[in-house]
mmCIF file of C-alpha atoms in Angstrom:
data_model
loop_
_atom_site.group_PDB
_atom_site.id
_atom_site.type_symbol
_atom_site.label_atom_id
_atom_site.label_comp_id
_atom_site.label_asym_id
_atom_site.label_seq_id
_atom_site.Cartn_x
_atom_site.Cartn_y
_atom_site.Cartn_z
ATOM 1 C CA ASP A 1 -11.655 -17.792 4.098
ATOM 2 C CA GLY A 2 -11.658 -13.979 4.004
ATOM 3 C CA GLY A 3 -9.469 -11.835 1.837
ATOM 4 C CA ILE A 4 -8.941 -10.090 -1.447
ATOM 5 C CA THR A 5 -8.681 -11.865 -4.744
ATOM 6 C CA GLN A 6 -7.279 -10.510 -7.958
ATOM 7 C CA SER A 7 -7.468 -12.245 -11.262
ATOM 8 C CA PRO A 8 -5.727 -13.172 -13.359
ATOM 9 C CA LYS A 9 -2.211 -13.305 -11.860
ATOM 10 C CA TYR A 10 -0.609 -12.686 -15.255
ATOM 11 C CA LEU A 11 -2.240 -10.918 -18.182
ATOM 12 C CA PHE A 12 -0.920 -10.275 -21.661
ATOM 13 C CA ARG A 13 -2.476 -7.851 -24.133
ATOM 14 C CA LYS A 14 -1.694 -6.224 -27.426
ATOM 15 C CA GLU A 15 -1.180 -2.495 -27.560
ATOM 16 C CA GLY A 16 -4.391 -0.597 -28.256
ATOM 17 C CA GLN A 17 -6.682 -3.004 -26.420
ATOM 18 C CA ASN A 18 -8.575 -2.171 -23.260
ATOM 19 C CA VAL A 19 -8.215 -4.682 -20.448
ATOM 20 C CA THR A 20 -10.115 -5.083 -17.178
ATOM 21 C CA LEU A 21 -8.491 -6.321 -13.982
ATOM 22 C CA SER A 22 -10.701 -7.947 -11.396
ATOM 23 C CA CYS A 23 -10.643 -7.258 -7.647
ATOM 24 C CA GLU A 24 -13.054 -8.871 -5.172
ATOM 25 C CA GLN A 25 -13.091 -8.717 -1.357
ATOM 26 C CA ASN A 26 -15.215 -10.532 1.217
ATOM 27 C CA LEU A 27 -13.955 -8.545 4.220
ATOM 28 C CA ASN A 28 -16.994 -6.266 4.264
ATOM 29 C CA HIS A 29 -14.687 -3.275 3.848
ATOM 30 C CA ASP A 30 -16.088 0.019 2.652
ATOM 31 C CA ALA A 31 -12.905 1.359 1.048
ATOM 32 C CA MET A 32 -11.047 -0.132 -1.900
ATOM 33 C CA TYR A 33 -7.939 1.009 -3.748
ATOM 34 C CA TRP A 34 -5.941 0.384 -6.905
ATOM 35 C CA TYR A 35 -2.188 0.873 -7.055
ATOM 36 C CA ARG A 36 0.388 0.553 -9.757
ATOM 37 C CA GLN A 37 3.929 -0.598 -9.055
ATOM 38 C CA ASP A 38 6.768 -0.439 -11.579
ATOM 39 C CA PRO A 39 9.976 -2.479 -11.159
ATOM 40 C CA GLY A 40 12.017 -1.267 -8.202
ATOM 41 C CA GLN A 41 9.528 1.491 -7.436
ATOM 42 C CA GLY A 42 7.009 2.223 -4.730
ATOM 43 C CA LEU A 43 3.221 2.120 -4.918
ATOM 44 C CA ARG A 44 1.344 4.813 -6.798
ATOM 45 C CA LEU A 45 -2.362 5.313 -6.237
ATOM 46 C CA ILE A 46 -4.577 5.093 -9.336
ATOM 47 C CA TYR A 47 -8.127 5.275 -7.950
ATOM 48 C CA TYR A 48 -9.852 4.713 -4.649
ATOM 49 C CA SER A 49 -13.431 4.276 -3.514
ATOM 50 C CA GLN A 50 -14.713 4.883 -0.005
ATOM 51 C CA ILE A 51 -18.272 3.803 -0.671
ATOM 52 C CA VAL A 52 -20.374 2.087 -3.313
ATOM 53 C CA ASN A 53 -21.087 4.185 -6.411
ATOM 54 C CA ASP A 54 -18.402 6.705 -5.520
ATOM 55 C CA PHE A 55 -14.692 6.849 -6.359
ATOM 56 C CA GLN A 56 -11.888 9.402 -6.560
ATOM 57 C CA LYS A 57 -8.834 9.788 -8.743
ATOM 58 C CA GLY A 58 -5.452 9.127 -7.262
ATOM 59 C CA ASP A 59 -2.095 10.434 -8.394
ATOM 60 C CA ILE A 60 -1.981 8.629 -11.762
ATOM 61 C CA ALA A 61 -5.597 8.150 -12.917
ATOM 62 C CA GLU A 62 -5.066 9.140 -16.557
ATOM 63 C CA GLY A 63 -5.699 6.222 -18.898
ATOM 64 C CA TYR A 64 -7.556 4.195 -16.266
ATOM 65 C CA SER A 65 -11.212 3.838 -15.299
ATOM 66 C CA VAL A 66 -13.018 2.104 -12.422
ATOM 67 C CA SER A 67 -16.512 1.282 -11.232
ATOM 68 C CA ARG A 68 -17.907 0.448 -7.796
ATOM 69 C CA GLU A 69 -21.372 -1.004 -8.309
ATOM 70 C CA LYS A 70 -21.039 -3.494 -5.460
ATOM 71 C CA LYS A 71 -19.261 -3.268 -2.124
ATOM 72 C CA GLU A 72 -17.308 -6.429 -2.862
ATOM 73 C CA SER A 73 -16.013 -5.515 -6.301
ATOM 74 C CA PHE A 74 -13.795 -2.749 -7.692
ATOM 75 C CA PRO A 75 -12.666 -3.570 -11.258
ATOM 76 C CA LEU A 76 -9.992 -1.509 -12.981
ATOM 77 C CA THR A 77 -9.944 -0.954 -16.745
ATOM 78 C CA VAL A 78 -6.643 -0.094 -18.355
ATOM 79 C CA THR A 79 -7.563 1.769 -21.514
ATOM 80 C CA SER A 80 -5.621 2.209 -24.707
ATOM 81 C CA ALA A 81 -5.008 5.804 -23.599
ATOM 82 C CA GLN A 82 -2.599 4.627 -20.902
ATOM 83 C CA LYS A 83 0.804 5.187 -22.478
ATOM 84 C CA ASN A 84 2.839 2.698 -20.424
ATOM 85 C CA PRO A 85 0.415 0.089 -19.090
ATOM 86 C CA THR A 86 2.927 -2.698 -18.412
ATOM 87 C CA ALA A 87 3.197 -2.902 -14.619
ATOM 88 C CA PHE A 88 2.239 -4.800 -11.480
ATOM 89 C CA TYR A 89 -1.263 -3.812 -10.318
ATOM 90 C CA LEU A 90 -2.345 -4.166 -6.700
ATOM 91 C CA CYS A 91 -5.806 -3.909 -5.243
ATOM 92 C CA ALA A 92 -6.443 -3.259 -1.545
ATOM 93 C CA SER A 93 -9.308 -2.669 0.855
ATOM 94 C CA SER A 94 -9.645 -1.158 4.301
ATOM 95 C CA GLY A 95 -12.267 -0.739 6.999
ATOM 96 C CA GLY A 96 -11.906 3.049 7.077
ATOM 97 C CA THR A 97 -11.914 3.957 10.763
ATOM 98 C CA THR A 98 -10.834 2.434 14.067
ATOM 99 C CA GLN A 99 -11.829 3.960 17.397
ATOM 100 C CA GLY A 100 -12.909 7.127 15.642
ATOM 101 C CA ARG A 101 -9.595 7.609 13.866
ATOM 102 C CA ILE A 102 -8.871 7.019 10.208
ATOM 103 C CA THR A 103 -6.947 3.837 9.666
ATOM 104 C CA TYR A 104 -5.099 2.853 6.557
ATOM 105 C CA GLU A 105 -4.702 -0.762 7.569
ATOM 106 C CA GLN A 106 -5.101 -1.957 4.035
ATOM 107 C CA TYR A 107 -5.345 -5.571 3.014
ATOM 108 C CA PHE A 108 -3.747 -6.256 -0.348
ATOM 109 C CA GLY A 109 -4.500 -8.801 -3.011
ATOM 110 C CA PRO A 110 -1.780 -10.901 -4.667
ATOM 111 C CA GLY A 111 -1.546 -8.544 -7.641
ATOM 112 C CA THR A 112 -1.909 -8.821 -11.410
ATOM 113 C CA ARG A 113 1.138 -8.465 -13.616
ATOM 114 C CA LEU A 114 0.045 -6.877 -16.894
ATOM 115 C CA THR A 115 2.272 -7.010 -19.947
ATOM 116 C CA VAL A 116 1.313 -5.054 -23.043
ATOM 117 C CA THR A 117 3.254 -5.583 -26.259
ATOM 118 C CA LEU B 1 0.707 18.311 0.213
ATOM 119 C CA ALA B 2 2.005 15.830 2.726
ATOM 120 C CA LYS B 3 4.788 13.548 1.616
ATOM 121 C CA THR B 4 6.660 10.802 3.367
ATOM 122 C CA THR B 5 10.394 10.204 3.248
ATOM 123 C CA GLN B 6 12.309 7.037 4.055
ATOM 124 C CA PRO B 7 15.912 5.884 3.508
ATOM 125 C CA ILE B 8 16.185 4.078 0.196
ATOM 126 C CA SER B 9 18.058 1.069 1.529
ATOM 127 C CA MET B 10 19.609 -0.457 4.634
ATOM 128 C CA ASP B 11 21.799 -3.463 5.345
ATOM 129 C CA SER B 12 21.914 -5.396 8.585
ATOM 130 C CA TYR B 13 23.474 -8.578 9.911
ATOM 131 C CA GLU B 14 21.297 -11.378 11.164
ATOM 132 C CA GLY B 15 20.333 -11.062 14.799
ATOM 133 C CA GLN B 16 20.657 -7.283 14.945
ATOM 134 C CA GLU B 17 17.912 -4.786 15.661
ATOM 135 C CA VAL B 18 16.916 -2.649 12.680
ATOM 136 C CA ASN B 19 15.291 0.771 12.934
ATOM 137 C CA ILE B 20 13.684 2.362 9.869
ATOM 138 C CA THR B 21 12.469 5.942 10.139
ATOM 139 C CA CYS B 22 9.784 7.653 8.099
ATOM 140 C CA SER B 23 9.381 11.433 8.046
ATOM 141 C CA HIS B 24 5.849 12.782 7.591
ATOM 142 C CA ASN B 25 5.737 16.469 8.404
ATOM 143 C CA ASN B 26 2.097 17.108 7.459
ATOM 144 C CA ILE B 27 0.356 14.138 8.975
ATOM 145 C CA ALA B 28 -3.329 14.725 9.688
ATOM 146 C CA THR B 29 -4.418 15.088 13.300
ATOM 147 C CA ASN B 30 -6.625 12.025 13.454
ATOM 148 C CA ASP B 31 -4.767 9.589 11.253
ATOM 149 C CA TYR B 32 -2.815 6.494 12.173
ATOM 150 C CA ILE B 33 0.682 5.642 10.968
ATOM 151 C CA THR B 34 0.862 2.246 9.339
ATOM 152 C CA TRP B 35 3.809 0.128 8.204
ATOM 153 C CA TYR B 36 3.898 -2.578 5.570
ATOM 154 C CA GLN B 37 6.329 -5.253 4.397
ATOM 155 C CA GLN B 38 6.552 -6.293 0.761
ATOM 156 C CA PHE B 39 8.316 -9.231 -0.822
ATOM 157 C CA PRO B 40 8.987 -9.305 -4.587
ATOM 158 C CA SER B 41 5.895 -9.900 -6.737
ATOM 159 C CA GLN B 42 3.559 -9.940 -3.736
ATOM 160 C CA GLY B 43 1.150 -7.441 -2.252
ATOM 161 C CA PRO B 44 2.314 -5.500 0.816
ATOM 162 C CA ARG B 45 1.528 -7.069 4.173
ATOM 163 C CA PHE B 46 0.441 -5.094 7.244
ATOM 164 C CA ILE B 47 3.040 -5.067 10.023
ATOM 165 C CA ILE B 48 1.979 -2.558 12.649
ATOM 166 C CA GLN B 49 -0.079 0.572 13.191
ATOM 167 C CA GLY B 50 0.022 3.311 15.798
ATOM 168 C CA TYR B 51 -1.255 6.764 16.658
ATOM 169 C CA LYS B 52 1.204 7.982 19.283
ATOM 170 C CA THR B 53 4.003 6.924 21.678
ATOM 171 C CA LYS B 54 4.845 3.233 21.313
ATOM 172 C CA VAL B 55 3.089 0.203 19.945
ATOM 173 C CA THR B 56 4.452 -3.333 20.046
ATOM 174 C CA ASN B 57 3.233 -6.566 18.543
ATOM 175 C CA GLU B 58 4.745 -9.987 17.985
ATOM 176 C CA VAL B 59 6.867 -8.883 15.023
ATOM 177 C CA ALA B 60 7.782 -5.206 15.510
ATOM 178 C CA SER B 61 7.607 -2.041 17.557
ATOM 179 C CA LEU B 62 6.568 1.388 16.369
ATOM 180 C CA PHE B 63 7.869 4.535 18.034
ATOM 181 C CA ILE B 64 6.051 7.833 17.434
ATOM 182 C CA PRO B 65 7.298 11.088 19.013
ATOM 183 C CA ALA B 66 4.892 13.603 20.509
ATOM 184 C CA ASP B 67 4.836 15.829 17.404
ATOM 185 C CA ARG B 68 4.032 12.805 15.190
ATOM 186 C CA LYS B 69 6.144 14.203 12.366
ATOM 187 C CA SER B 70 8.106 10.984 12.110
ATOM 188 C CA SER B 71 7.873 7.367 13.120
ATOM 189 C CA THR B 72 10.373 4.555 13.569
ATOM 190 C CA LEU B 73 9.730 0.917 12.809
ATOM 191 C CA SER B 74 11.910 -1.344 14.931
ATOM 192 C CA LEU B 75 12.521 -4.958 13.943
ATOM 193 C CA PRO B 76 14.200 -6.940 16.734
ATOM 194 C CA ARG B 77 16.798 -9.572 15.877
ATOM 195 C CA VAL B 78 16.248 -9.672 12.116
ATOM 196 C CA SER B 79 16.639 -12.877 10.134
ATOM 197 C CA LEU B 80 17.248 -13.524 6.441
ATOM 198 C CA SER B 81 13.489 -13.800 5.892
ATOM 199 C CA ASP B 82 13.095 -10.156 6.910
ATOM 200 C CA THR B 83 14.808 -9.076 3.677
ATOM 201 C CA ALA B 84 12.063 -7.043 2.016
ATOM 202 C CA VAL B 85 10.901 -3.525 1.241
ATOM 203 C CA TYR B 86 9.239 -1.647 4.099
ATOM 204 C CA TYR B 87 6.733 1.161 3.540
ATOM 205 C CA CYS B 88 5.131 3.651 5.887
ATOM 206 C CA LEU B 89 1.649 4.977 5.157
ATOM 207 C CA VAL B 90 0.179 8.099 6.699
ATOM 208 C CA GLY B 91 -2.885 10.230 6.201
ATOM 209 C CA ALA B 92 -2.848 13.933 5.491
ATOM 210 C CA THR B 93 -5.443 16.675 5.510
ATOM 211 C CA GLY B 94 -8.023 16.654 2.763
ATOM 212 C CA ASN B 95 -8.607 12.919 3.069
ATOM 213 C CA GLN B 96 -5.346 12.183 1.262
ATOM 214 C CA PHE B 97 -2.912 9.482 2.239
ATOM 215 C CA TYR B 98 0.616 8.696 1.203
ATOM 216 C CA PHE B 99 2.800 5.670 0.984
ATOM 217 C CA GLY B 100 6.441 6.286 1.729
ATOM 218 C CA THR B 101 9.081 5.739 -0.909
ATOM 219 C CA GLY B 102 10.002 2.415 0.646
ATOM 220 C CA THR B 103 13.158 1.162 2.361
ATOM 221 C CA SER B 104 14.817 -1.926 0.934
ATOM 222 C CA LEU B 105 16.230 -3.925 3.843
ATOM 223 C CA THR B 106 18.866 -6.561 3.142
ATOM 224 C CA VAL B 107 19.757 -8.936 5.952
ATOM 225 C CA ILE B 108 23.235 -10.378 5.659
ATOM 226 C CA PRO B 109 24.183 -13.786 7.094
#
């Protein structure tokens, strides 16, 4: 059963603690992405990785860190430096190209809702 | 930098055709245009993707004019279950890509 898994679905943390969100895919996709979504808002890109051991900052990378040691895994750490970490976090992956053109047909996980108090 | 623009919200009665347009003036030459559907507290779901002219699948059609500076997602005969937020996603030069602001569609009985 192929897809993307994120765990946990709900996560609660105290202010000042770092927390790591898991994202795993078995679709053999090269590219993986992390997005943040606030209530009633669109998706904002945090980090993305197009290949193992390489990743780039998105629009709102401050206060977050990632690693890409394996093709299947792209964990996101929300650090204590992130001023407003409470949000819905979505992970996605994509194959990268189709027929020589860049495709953004991204497959999304179910999301992790992080609440920091 | 390229940005995408969509209407914030739309209402439609059941059974009508709904057209949602996304403007993307700086789309990259070789990139597809992709549309997603999102229900509350779920990840977005792929609907349709196209490069030019018209693409149709079992749930929607996508119309792309020759200049590719916009695209229109067409949902035929919407039902209550089509109430969701719809996003376009396009690529821009410099290996960037942008999700649209999202259009909240409400289908009315």
